[in-house]
PDB file of N, CA and C in Angstrom:
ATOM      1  N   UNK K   1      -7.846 238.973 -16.920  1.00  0.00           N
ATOM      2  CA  UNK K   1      -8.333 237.612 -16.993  1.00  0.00           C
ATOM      3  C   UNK K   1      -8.303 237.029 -15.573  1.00  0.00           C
ATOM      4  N   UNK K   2      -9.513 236.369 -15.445  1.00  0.00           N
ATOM      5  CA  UNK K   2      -9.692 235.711 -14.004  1.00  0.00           C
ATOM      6  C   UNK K   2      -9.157 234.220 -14.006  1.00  0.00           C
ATOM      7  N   UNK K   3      -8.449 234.063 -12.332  1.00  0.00           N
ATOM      8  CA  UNK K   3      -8.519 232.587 -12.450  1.00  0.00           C
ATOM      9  C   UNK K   3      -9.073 231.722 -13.401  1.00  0.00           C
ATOM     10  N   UNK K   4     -10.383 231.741 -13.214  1.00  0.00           N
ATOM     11  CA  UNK K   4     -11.418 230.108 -13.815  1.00  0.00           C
ATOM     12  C   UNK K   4     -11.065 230.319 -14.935  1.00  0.00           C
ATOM     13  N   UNK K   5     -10.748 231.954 -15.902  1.00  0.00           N
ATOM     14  CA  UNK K   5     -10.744 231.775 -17.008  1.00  0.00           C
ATOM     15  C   UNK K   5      -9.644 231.202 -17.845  1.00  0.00           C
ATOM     16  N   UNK K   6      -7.987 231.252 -17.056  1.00  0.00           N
ATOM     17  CA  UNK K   6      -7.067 231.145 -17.288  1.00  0.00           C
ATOM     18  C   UNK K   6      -7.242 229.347 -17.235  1.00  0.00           C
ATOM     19  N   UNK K   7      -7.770 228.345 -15.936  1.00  0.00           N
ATOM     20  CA  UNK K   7      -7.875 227.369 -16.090  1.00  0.00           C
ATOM     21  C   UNK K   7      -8.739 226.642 -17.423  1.00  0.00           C
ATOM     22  N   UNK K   8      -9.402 227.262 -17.696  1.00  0.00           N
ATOM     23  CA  UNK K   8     -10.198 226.457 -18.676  1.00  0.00           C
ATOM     24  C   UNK K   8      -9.667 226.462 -20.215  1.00  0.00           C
ATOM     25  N   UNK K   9      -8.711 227.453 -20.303  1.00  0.00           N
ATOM     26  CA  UNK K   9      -8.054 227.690 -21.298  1.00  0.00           C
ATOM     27  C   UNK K   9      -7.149 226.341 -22.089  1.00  0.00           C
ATOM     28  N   UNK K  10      -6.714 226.265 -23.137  1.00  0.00           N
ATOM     29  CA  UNK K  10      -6.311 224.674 -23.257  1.00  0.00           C
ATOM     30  C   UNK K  10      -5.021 224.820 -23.049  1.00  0.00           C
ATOM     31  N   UNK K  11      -3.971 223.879 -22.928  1.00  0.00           N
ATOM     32  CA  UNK K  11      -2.835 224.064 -22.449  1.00  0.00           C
ATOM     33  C   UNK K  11      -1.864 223.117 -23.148  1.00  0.00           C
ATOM     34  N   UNK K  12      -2.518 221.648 -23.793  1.00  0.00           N
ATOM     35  CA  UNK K  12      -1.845 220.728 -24.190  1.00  0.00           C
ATOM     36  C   UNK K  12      -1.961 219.377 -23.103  1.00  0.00           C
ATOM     37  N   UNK K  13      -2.061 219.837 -21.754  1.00  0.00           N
ATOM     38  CA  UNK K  13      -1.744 219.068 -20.839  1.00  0.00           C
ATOM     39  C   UNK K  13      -3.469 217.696 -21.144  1.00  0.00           C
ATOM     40  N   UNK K  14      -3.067 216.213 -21.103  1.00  0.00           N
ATOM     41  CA  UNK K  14      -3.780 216.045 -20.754  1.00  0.00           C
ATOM     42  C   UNK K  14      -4.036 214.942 -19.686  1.00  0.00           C
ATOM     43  N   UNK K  15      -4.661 214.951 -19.236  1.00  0.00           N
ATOM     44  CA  UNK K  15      -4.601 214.129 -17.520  1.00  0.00           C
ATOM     45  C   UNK K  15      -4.870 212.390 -18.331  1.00  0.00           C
ATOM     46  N   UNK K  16      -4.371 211.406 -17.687  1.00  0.00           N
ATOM     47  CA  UNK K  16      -4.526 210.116 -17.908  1.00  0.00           C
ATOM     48  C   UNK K  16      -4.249 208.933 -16.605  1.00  0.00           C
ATOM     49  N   UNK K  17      -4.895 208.209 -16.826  1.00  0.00           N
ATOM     50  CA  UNK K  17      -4.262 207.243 -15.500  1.00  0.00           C
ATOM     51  C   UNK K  17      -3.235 206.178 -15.958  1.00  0.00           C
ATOM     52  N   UNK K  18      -3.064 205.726 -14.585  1.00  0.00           N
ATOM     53  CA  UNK K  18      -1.401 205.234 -14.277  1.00  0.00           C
ATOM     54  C   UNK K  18      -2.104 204.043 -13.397  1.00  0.00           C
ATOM     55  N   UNK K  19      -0.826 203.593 -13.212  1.00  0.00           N
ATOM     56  CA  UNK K  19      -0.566 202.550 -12.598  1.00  0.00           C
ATOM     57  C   UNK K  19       1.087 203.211 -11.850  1.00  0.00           C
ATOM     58  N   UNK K  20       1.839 203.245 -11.048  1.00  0.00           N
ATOM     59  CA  UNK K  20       2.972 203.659 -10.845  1.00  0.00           C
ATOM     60  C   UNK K  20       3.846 202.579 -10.339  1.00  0.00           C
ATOM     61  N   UNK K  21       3.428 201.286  -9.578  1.00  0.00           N
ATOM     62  CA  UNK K  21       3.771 200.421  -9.198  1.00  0.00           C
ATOM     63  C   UNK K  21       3.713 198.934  -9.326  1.00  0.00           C
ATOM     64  N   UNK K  22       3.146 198.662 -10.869  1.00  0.00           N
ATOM     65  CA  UNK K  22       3.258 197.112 -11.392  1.00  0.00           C
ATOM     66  C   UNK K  22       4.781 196.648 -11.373  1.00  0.00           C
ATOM     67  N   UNK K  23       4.550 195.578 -10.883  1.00  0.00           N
ATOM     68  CA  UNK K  23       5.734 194.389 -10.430  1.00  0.00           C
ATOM     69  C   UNK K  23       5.789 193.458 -11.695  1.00  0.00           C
ATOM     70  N   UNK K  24       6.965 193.313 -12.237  1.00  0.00           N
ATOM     71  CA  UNK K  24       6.976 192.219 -13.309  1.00  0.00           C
ATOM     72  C   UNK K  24       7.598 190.758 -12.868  1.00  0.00           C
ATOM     73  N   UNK K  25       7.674 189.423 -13.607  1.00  0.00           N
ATOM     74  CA  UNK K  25       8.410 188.714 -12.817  1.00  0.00           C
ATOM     75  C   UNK K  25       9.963 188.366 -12.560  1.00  0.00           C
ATOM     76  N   UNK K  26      10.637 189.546 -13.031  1.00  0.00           N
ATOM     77  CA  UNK K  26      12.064 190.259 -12.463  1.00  0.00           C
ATOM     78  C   UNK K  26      12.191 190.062 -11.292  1.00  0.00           C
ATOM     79  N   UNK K  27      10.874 190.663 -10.645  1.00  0.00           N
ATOM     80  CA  UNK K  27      10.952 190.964  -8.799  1.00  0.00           C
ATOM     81  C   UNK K  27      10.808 189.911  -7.998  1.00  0.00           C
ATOM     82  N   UNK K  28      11.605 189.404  -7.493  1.00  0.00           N
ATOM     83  CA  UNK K  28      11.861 188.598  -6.418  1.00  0.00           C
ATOM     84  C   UNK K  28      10.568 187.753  -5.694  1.00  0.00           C
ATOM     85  N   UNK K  29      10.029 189.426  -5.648  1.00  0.00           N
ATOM     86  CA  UNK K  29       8.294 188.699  -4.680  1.00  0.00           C
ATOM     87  C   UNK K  29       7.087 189.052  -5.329  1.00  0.00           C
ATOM     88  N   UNK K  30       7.534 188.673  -6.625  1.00  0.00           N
ATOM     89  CA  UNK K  30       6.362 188.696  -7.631  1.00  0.00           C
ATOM     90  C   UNK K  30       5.277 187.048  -7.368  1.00  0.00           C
ATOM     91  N   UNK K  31       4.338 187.604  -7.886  1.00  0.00           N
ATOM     92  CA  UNK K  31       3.257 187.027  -7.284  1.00  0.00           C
ATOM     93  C   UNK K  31       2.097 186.683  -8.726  1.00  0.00           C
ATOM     94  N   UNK K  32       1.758 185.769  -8.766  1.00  0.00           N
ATOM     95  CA  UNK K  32       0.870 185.302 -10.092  1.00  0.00           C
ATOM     96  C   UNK K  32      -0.158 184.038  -9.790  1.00  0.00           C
ATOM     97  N   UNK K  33      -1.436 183.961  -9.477  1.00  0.00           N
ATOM     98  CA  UNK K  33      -2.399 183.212  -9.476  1.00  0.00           C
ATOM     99  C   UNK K  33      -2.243 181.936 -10.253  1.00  0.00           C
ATOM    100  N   UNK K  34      -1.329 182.507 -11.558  1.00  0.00           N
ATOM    101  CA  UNK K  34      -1.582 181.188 -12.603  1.00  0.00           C
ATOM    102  C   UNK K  34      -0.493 180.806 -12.372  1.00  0.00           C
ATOM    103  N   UNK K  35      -0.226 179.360 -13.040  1.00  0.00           N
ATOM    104  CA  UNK K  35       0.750 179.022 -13.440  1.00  0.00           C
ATOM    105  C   UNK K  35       1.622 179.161 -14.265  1.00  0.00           C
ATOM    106  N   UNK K  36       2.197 180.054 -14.620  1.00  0.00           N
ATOM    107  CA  UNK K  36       3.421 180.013 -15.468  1.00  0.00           C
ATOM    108  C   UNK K  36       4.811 179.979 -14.800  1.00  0.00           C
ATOM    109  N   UNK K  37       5.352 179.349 -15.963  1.00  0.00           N
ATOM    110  CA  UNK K  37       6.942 178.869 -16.253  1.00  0.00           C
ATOM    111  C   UNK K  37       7.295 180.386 -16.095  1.00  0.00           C
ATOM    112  N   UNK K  38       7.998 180.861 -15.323  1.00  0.00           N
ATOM    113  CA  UNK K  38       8.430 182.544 -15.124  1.00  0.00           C
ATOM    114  C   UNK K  38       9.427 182.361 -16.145  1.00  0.00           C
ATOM    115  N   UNK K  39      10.426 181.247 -16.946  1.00  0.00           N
ATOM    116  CA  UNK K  39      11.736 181.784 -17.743  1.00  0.00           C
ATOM    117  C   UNK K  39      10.849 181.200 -18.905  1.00  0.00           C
ATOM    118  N   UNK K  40       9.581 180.635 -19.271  1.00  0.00           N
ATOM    119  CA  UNK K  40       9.881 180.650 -20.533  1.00  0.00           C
ATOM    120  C   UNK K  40       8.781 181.490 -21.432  1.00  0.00           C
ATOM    121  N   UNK K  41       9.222 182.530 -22.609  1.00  0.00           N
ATOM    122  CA  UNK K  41       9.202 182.910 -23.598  1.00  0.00           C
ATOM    123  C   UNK K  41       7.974 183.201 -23.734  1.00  0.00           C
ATOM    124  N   UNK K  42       7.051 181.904 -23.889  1.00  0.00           N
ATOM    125  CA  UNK K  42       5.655 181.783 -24.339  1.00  0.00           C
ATOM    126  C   UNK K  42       4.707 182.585 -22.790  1.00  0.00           C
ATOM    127  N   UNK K  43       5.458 181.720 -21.375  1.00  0.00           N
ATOM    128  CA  UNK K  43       4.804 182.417 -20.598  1.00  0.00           C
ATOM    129  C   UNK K  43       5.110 183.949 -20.366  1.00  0.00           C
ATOM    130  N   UNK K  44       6.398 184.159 -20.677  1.00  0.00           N
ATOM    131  CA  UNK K  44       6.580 186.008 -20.622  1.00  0.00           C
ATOM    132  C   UNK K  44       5.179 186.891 -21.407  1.00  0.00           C
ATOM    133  N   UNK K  45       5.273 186.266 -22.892  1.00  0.00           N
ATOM    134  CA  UNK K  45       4.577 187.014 -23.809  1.00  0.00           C
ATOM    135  C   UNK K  45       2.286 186.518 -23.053  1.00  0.00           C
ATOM    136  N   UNK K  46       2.399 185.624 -22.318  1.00  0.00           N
ATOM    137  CA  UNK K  46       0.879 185.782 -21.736  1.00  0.00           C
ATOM    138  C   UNK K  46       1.427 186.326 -20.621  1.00  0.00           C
ATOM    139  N   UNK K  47       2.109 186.598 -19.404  1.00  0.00           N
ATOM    140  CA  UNK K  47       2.152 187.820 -18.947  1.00  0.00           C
ATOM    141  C   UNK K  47       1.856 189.031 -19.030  1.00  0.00           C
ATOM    142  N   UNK K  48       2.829 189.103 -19.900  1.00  0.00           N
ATOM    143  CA  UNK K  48       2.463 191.019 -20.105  1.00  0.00           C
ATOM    144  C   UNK K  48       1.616 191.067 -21.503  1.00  0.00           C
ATOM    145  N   UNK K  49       0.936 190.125 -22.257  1.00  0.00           N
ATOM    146  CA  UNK K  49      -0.886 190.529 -22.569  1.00  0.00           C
ATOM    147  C   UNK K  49      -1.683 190.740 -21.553  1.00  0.00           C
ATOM    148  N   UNK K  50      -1.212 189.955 -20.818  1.00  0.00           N
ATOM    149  CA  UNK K  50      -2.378 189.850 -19.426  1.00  0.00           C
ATOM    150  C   UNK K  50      -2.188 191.269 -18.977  1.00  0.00           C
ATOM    151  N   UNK K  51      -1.113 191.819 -18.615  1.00  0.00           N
ATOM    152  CA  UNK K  51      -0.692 193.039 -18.019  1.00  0.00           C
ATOM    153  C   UNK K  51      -1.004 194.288 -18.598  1.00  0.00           C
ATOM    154  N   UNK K  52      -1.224 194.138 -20.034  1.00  0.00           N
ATOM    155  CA  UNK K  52      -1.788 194.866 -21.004  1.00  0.00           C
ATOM    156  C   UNK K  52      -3.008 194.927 -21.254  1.00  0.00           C
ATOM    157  N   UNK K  53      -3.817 194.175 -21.298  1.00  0.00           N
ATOM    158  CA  UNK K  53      -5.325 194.071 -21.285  1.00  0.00           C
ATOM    159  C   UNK K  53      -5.803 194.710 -20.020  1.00  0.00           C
ATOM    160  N   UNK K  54      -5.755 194.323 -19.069  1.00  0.00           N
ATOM    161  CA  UNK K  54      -5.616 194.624 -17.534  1.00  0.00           C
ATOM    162  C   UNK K  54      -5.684 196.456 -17.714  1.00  0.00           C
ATOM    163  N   UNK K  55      -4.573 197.053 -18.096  1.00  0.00           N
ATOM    164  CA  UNK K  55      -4.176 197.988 -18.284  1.00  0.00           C
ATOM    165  C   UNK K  55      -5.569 198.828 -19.017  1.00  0.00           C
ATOM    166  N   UNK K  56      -5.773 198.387 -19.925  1.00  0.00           N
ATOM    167  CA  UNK K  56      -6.513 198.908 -21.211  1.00  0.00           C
ATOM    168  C   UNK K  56      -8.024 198.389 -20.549  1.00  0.00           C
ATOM    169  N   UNK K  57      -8.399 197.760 -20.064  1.00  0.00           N
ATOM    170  CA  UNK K  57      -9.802 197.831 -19.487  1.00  0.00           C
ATOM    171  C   UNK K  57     -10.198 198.609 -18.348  1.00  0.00           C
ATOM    172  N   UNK K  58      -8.599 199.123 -17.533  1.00  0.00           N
ATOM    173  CA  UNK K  58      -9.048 200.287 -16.270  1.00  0.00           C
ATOM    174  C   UNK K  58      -8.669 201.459 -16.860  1.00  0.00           C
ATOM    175  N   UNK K  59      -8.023 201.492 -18.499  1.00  0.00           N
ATOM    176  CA  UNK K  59      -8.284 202.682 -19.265  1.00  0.00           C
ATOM    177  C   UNK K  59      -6.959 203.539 -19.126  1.00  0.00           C
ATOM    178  N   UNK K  60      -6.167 202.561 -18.609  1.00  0.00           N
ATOM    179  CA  UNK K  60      -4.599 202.851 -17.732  1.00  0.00           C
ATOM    180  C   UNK K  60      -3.360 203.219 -19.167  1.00  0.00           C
ATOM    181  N   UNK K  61      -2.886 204.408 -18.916  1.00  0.00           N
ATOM    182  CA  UNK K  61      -2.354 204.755 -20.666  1.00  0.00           C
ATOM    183  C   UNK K  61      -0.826 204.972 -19.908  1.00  0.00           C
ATOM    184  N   UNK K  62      -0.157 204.820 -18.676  1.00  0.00           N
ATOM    185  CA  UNK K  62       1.035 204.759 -18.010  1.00  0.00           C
ATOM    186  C   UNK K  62       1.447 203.939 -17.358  1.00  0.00           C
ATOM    187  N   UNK K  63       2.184 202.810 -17.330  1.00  0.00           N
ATOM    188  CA  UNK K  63       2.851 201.851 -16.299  1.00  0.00           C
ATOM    189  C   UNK K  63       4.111 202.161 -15.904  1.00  0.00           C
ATOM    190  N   UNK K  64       4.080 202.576 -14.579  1.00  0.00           N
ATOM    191  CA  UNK K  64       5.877 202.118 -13.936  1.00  0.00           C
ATOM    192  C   UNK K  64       5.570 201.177 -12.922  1.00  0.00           C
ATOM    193  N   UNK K  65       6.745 200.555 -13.700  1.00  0.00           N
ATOM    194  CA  UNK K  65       7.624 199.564 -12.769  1.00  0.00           C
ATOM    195  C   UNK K  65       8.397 199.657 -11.578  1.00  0.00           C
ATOM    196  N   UNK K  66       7.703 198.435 -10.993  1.00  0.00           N
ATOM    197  CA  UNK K  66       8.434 198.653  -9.549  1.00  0.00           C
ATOM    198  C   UNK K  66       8.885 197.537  -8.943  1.00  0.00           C
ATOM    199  N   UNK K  67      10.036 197.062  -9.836  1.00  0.00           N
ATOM    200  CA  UNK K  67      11.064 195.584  -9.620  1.00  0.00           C
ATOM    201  C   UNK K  67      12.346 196.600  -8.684  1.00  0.00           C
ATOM    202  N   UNK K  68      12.437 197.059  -7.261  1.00  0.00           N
ATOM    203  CA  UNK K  68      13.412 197.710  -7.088  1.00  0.00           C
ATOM    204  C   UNK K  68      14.347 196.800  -7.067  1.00  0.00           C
ATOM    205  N   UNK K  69      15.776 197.328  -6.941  1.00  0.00           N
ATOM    206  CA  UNK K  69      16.778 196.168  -6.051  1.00  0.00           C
ATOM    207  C   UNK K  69      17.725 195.638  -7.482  1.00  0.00           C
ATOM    208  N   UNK K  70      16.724 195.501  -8.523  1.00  0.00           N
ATOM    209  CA  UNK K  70      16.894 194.632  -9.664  1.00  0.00           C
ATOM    210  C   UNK K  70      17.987 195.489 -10.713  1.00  0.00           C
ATOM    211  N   UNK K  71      19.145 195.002 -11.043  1.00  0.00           N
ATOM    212  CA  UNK K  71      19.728 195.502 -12.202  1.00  0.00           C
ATOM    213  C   UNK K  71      19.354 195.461 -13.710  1.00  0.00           C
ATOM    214  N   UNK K  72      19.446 196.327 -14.735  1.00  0.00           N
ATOM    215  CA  UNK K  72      19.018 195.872 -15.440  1.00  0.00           C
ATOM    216  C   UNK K  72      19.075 194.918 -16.422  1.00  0.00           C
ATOM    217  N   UNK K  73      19.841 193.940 -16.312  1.00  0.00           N
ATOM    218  CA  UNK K  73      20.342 192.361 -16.733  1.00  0.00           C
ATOM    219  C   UNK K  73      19.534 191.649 -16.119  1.00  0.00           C
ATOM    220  N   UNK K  74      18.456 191.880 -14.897  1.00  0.00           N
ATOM    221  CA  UNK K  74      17.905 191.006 -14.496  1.00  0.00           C
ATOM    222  C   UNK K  74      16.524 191.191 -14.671  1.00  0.00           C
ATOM    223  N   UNK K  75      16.051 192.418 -14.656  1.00  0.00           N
ATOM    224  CA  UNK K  75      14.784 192.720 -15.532  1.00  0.00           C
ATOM    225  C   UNK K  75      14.620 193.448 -16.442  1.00  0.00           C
ATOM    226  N   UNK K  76      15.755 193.847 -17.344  1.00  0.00           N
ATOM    227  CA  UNK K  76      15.989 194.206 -18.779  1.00  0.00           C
ATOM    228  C   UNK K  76      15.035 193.302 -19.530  1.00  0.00           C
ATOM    229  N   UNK K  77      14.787 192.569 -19.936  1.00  0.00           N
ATOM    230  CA  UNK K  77      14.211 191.634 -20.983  1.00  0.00           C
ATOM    231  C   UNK K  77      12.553 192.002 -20.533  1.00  0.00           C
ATOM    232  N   UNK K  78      11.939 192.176 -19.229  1.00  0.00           N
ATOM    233  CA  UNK K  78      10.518 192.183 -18.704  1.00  0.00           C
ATOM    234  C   UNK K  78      10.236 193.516 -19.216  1.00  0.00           C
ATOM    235  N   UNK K  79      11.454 194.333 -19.175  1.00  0.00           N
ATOM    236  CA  UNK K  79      11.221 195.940 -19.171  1.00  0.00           C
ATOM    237  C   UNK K  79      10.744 196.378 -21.247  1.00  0.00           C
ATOM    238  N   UNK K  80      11.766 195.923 -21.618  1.00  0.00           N
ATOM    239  CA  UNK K  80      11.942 195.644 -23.007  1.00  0.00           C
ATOM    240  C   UNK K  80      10.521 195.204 -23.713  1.00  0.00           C
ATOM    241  N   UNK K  81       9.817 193.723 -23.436  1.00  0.00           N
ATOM    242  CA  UNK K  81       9.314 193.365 -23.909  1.00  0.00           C
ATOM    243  C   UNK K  81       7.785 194.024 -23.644  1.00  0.00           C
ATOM    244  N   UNK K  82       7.917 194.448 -22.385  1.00  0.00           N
ATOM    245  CA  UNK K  82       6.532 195.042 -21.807  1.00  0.00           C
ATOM    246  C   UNK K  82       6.715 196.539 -22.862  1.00  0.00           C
ATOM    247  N   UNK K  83       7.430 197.104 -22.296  1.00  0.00           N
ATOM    248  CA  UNK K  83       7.686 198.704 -23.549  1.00  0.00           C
ATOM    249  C   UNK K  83       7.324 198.504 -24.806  1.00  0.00           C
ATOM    250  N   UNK K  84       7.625 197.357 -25.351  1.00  0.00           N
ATOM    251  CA  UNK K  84       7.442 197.290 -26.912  1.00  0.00           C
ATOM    252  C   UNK K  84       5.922 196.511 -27.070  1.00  0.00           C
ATOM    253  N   UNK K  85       5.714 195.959 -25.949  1.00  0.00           N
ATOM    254  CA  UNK K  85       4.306 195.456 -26.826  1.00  0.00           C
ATOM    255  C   UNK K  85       3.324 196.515 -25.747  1.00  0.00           C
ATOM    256  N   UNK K  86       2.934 197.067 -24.944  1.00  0.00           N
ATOM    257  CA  UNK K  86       2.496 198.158 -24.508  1.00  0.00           C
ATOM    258  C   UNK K  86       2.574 199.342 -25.169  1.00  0.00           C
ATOM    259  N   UNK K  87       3.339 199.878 -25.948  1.00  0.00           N
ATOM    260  CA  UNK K  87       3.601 200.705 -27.024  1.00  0.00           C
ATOM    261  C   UNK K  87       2.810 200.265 -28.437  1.00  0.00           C
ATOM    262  N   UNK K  88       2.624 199.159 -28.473  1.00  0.00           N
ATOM    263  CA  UNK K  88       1.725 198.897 -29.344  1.00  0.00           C
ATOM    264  C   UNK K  88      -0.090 199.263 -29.474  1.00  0.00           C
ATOM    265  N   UNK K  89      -0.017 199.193 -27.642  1.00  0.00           N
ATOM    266  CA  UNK K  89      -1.412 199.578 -27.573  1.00  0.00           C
ATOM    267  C   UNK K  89      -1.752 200.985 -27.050  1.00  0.00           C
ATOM    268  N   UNK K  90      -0.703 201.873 -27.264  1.00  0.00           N
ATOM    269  CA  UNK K  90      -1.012 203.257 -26.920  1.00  0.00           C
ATOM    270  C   UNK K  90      -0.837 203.301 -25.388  1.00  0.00           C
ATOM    271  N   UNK K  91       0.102 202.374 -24.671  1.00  0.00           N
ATOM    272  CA  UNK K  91       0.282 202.719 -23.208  1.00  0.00           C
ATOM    273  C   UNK K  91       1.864 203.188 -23.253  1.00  0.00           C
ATOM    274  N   UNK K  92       2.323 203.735 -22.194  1.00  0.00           N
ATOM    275  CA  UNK K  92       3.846 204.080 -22.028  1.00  0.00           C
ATOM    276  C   UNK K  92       4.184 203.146 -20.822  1.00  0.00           C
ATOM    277  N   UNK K  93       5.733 203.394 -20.997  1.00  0.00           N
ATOM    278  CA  UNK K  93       6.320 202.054 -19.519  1.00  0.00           C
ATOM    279  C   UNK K  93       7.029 202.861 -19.063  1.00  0.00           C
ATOM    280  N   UNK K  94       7.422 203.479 -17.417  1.00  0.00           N
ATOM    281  CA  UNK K  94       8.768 203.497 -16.969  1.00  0.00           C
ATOM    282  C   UNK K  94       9.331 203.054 -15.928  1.00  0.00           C
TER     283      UNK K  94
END
């Protein structure tokens, strides 16, 4: 068996895009056009729709996060809420 033939063969693997470096507003030098209240609730949950839609129109099926510095008591709750409603739409978080 030749190279090309071994590549074309199926494997399981399948390629998807990412994002590797979305910033949530955990991060210090997070940055947002709109206005939102960064602690409250209602603005978290239009955040990360926004972050999710966003996601799902560049067809993006992986997000990591990139709040460095941050413990997770301080962007535990961004991490959480993004995982669980991103998981809803067939994307992964890490």
């Amino acid at each position: 068996m030749v190279f090309e033939e071994l590549v074309e063969k199926p494997n399981g693997a399948k390629p998807v895009w990412a994002d590797l470096a979305i910033k949530t507003p955990a991060s210090p030098d997070y940055e947002t056009v709109d206005n939102y209240e960064l602690t409250s609730q209602e603005s978290r949950r239009r955040i990360i729709d926004r972050l999710i839609a966003t996601a799902l129109e560049k067809e993006i099926k992986l997000l990591g996060t990139a709040d460095y510095n941050l413990g997770l008591s301080e962007r535990g709750i961004w991490i959480d809420d993004l995982t669980e409603a991103a998981g809803r739409k067939g994307i992964s978080v890490y």
